[in-house]
Amino acid sequence: MSLHYSPARNAFFDERVHATLPDDARPVSADEHARLLAAQSAGKVITPGDDGAPTARRPAESGEQLRARLITATKREAARRIEAVAPLWRQLNDWRDLPFAQGDRRAAIERRVAAIDAIRAASNQLEQRLAGMTARQLAKADIADDTHWTQGTAA
């Protein structure tokens, strides 16, 4: 095995390149090395775990950075939920057809519009809640599973 990781230096070494390896260097498979580098490319940092093995972790964030990330995630989740109710082309057609639609067609359009409005309202309320949370509360916030969304999911 040619790839090694040193927890003390938080670095990888290749015995084909490095004549000597640090005393704490431990073997790392090519697959594990590739997985760790992919995680690093996605914004994580590689650090030694409790056992000294390399692990990819999300870097520490300030409370404001975490809040901004969660608000962005809230907007993304709202967009995903709205798209599930009606893709943009459907929404545009609904707004065009609503003044002329009657009966079941009108009722279907109104249900979609109401569901989308409810998702937007839930998103706005969730963003307001995030704005008032402490860093500890933000760290525990789970945007996708928040029961706050349930009011806007029926279509």
Coordinates of C-alpha atoms in Angstrom, one line a residue:
M1 CA 0.0 0.0 0.0
S2 CA 1.5 3.3 -1.0
L3 CA -0.9 5.9 0.6
H4 CA -0.6 6.8 4.2
Y5 CA -2.1 9.5 6.5
S6 CA -0.4 11.2 9.4
P7 CA -2.8 12.5 12.1
A8 CA 0.0 14.7 13.6
R9 CA 0.7 16.4 10.3
N10 CA -2.9 16.1 9.0
A11 CA -1.4 15.1 5.6
F12 CA -1.3 12.2 3.2
F13 CA 2.0 10.7 2.1
D14 CA 2.8 8.4 -0.8
E15 CA 5.6 6.0 -0.1
R16 CA 6.4 6.0 -3.9
V17 CA 7.1 9.8 -3.5
H18 CA 8.3 10.2 0.1
A19 CA 11.5 8.4 1.1
T20 CA 10.4 8.4 4.8
L21 CA 7.0 8.4 6.4
P22 CA 6.1 10.0 9.7
D23 CA 6.1 7.6 12.6
D24 CA 2.3 8.0 13.1
A25 CA 1.5 7.4 9.4
R26 CA -1.2 4.8 8.8
P27 CA -2.2 3.1 5.5
V28 CA -5.1 4.5 3.6
S29 CA -6.8 2.7 0.7
A30 CA -7.0 4.5 -2.7
D31 CA -10.8 4.4 -2.4
E32 CA -10.8 6.0 1.0
H33 CA -8.3 8.6 -0.2
A34 CA -10.6 9.4 -3.2
R35 CA -13.7 9.6 -0.9
L36 CA -11.9 12.0 1.4
L37 CA -10.7 14.3 -1.5
A38 CA -14.2 14.3 -3.0
A39 CA -15.6 15.4 0.4
Q40 CA -12.9 18.1 0.6
S41 CA -13.9 19.3 -2.8
A42 CA -17.5 19.6 -1.6
G43 CA -16.4 22.0 1.2
K44 CA -15.5 19.6 4.1
V45 CA -12.2 19.6 5.8
I46 CA -10.1 16.5 6.5
T47 CA -9.0 16.0 10.1
P48 CA -7.9 13.1 12.2
G49 CA -10.8 11.4 14.0
D50 CA -10.7 10.2 17.6
D51 CA -8.9 7.0 16.5
G52 CA -6.4 9.0 14.3
A53 CA -8.0 7.9 11.0
P54 CA -8.7 10.7 8.5
T55 CA -12.3 11.9 8.5
A56 CA -14.1 14.6 6.5
R57 CA -16.1 17.0 8.6
R58 CA -18.0 20.2 7.9
P59 CA -15.9 23.1 9.0
A60 CA -16.9 25.1 12.0
E61 CA -19.3 27.9 11.2
S62 CA -20.2 31.1 13.1
G63 CA -23.8 31.5 14.2
E64 CA -24.4 34.0 11.3
Q65 CA -22.8 31.7 8.7
L66 CA -25.0 28.8 10.0
R67 CA -28.1 31.1 9.9
A68 CA -27.3 32.1 6.4
R69 CA -26.8 28.5 5.3
L70 CA -30.1 27.5 6.9
I71 CA -32.0 30.3 5.3
T72 CA -30.6 29.4 1.9
A73 CA -31.6 25.7 2.6
T74 CA -35.1 26.9 3.6
K75 CA -35.5 28.7 0.2
R76 CA -34.2 25.7 -1.6
E77 CA -36.6 23.4 0.3
A78 CA -39.5 25.7 -0.4
A79 CA -38.6 25.7 -4.1
R80 CA -38.4 21.9 -4.1
R81 CA -41.8 21.6 -2.5
I82 CA -43.4 24.1 -4.8
E83 CA -41.9 22.3 -7.8
A84 CA -43.5 19.1 -6.5
V85 CA -46.9 20.8 -6.3
A86 CA -46.6 22.4 -9.8
P87 CA -43.6 22.9 -12.0
L88 CA -43.0 26.4 -13.2
W89 CA -44.7 25.7 -16.6
R90 CA -47.8 24.5 -14.8
Q91 CA -47.8 27.6 -12.5
L92 CA -47.6 29.9 -15.5
N93 CA -50.4 28.1 -17.3
D94 CA -52.5 28.2 -14.1
W95 CA -52.2 31.9 -13.7
R96 CA -53.0 32.4 -17.4
D97 CA -56.1 30.0 -17.3
L98 CA -57.5 31.0 -13.8
P99 CA -59.7 33.9 -15.0
F100 CA -61.3 31.6 -17.6
A101 CA -61.4 28.2 -15.8
Q102 CA -64.6 26.8 -14.4
G103 CA -65.7 23.8 -12.4
D104 CA -63.2 21.1 -11.6
R105 CA -60.5 22.8 -13.7
R106 CA -60.8 26.0 -11.6
A107 CA -60.9 24.0 -8.4
A108 CA -57.7 22.2 -9.3
I109 CA -55.9 25.4 -10.1
E110 CA -57.1 27.0 -6.9
R111 CA -55.9 24.0 -4.9
R112 CA -52.4 24.3 -6.4
V113 CA -52.3 28.1 -5.9
A114 CA -53.3 27.6 -2.3
A115 CA -50.7 24.9 -1.7
I116 CA -48.0 27.0 -3.2
D117 CA -49.1 30.0 -1.1
A118 CA -49.0 27.9 2.0
I119 CA -45.5 26.7 1.2
R120 CA -44.3 30.3 0.7
A121 CA -46.0 31.3 4.0
A122 CA -44.3 28.4 5.8
S123 CA -41.0 29.3 4.3
N124 CA -41.4 33.0 5.4
Q125 CA -42.3 31.9 8.9
L126 CA -39.4 29.4 9.1
E127 CA -37.0 32.1 8.0
Q128 CA -38.4 34.4 10.7
R129 CA -37.9 31.7 13.3
L130 CA -34.3 31.1 12.1
A131 CA -33.6 34.8 12.4
G132 CA -34.4 34.7 16.2
M133 CA -32.7 31.4 17.0
T134 CA -29.5 31.1 19.1
A135 CA -26.4 29.4 17.6
R136 CA -27.3 26.3 19.7
Q137 CA -30.8 26.2 18.3
L138 CA -29.6 26.7 14.8
A139 CA -27.2 23.8 15.1
K140 CA -30.2 21.5 15.9
A141 CA -32.5 23.0 13.2
D142 CA -33.5 20.5 10.5
I143 CA -35.1 22.3 7.6
A144 CA -36.3 19.3 5.6
D145 CA -38.0 17.6 8.5
D146 CA -39.5 20.7 10.1
T147 CA -43.2 20.0 10.8
H148 CA -43.7 23.7 9.9
W149 CA -43.9 22.5 6.3
T150 CA -46.9 20.2 6.6
Q151 CA -49.4 23.0 6.2
G152 CA -48.2 23.7 2.7
T153 CA -47.8 20.2 1.3
A154 CA -51.3 19.3 0.3
A155 CA -52.1 19.8 -3.4

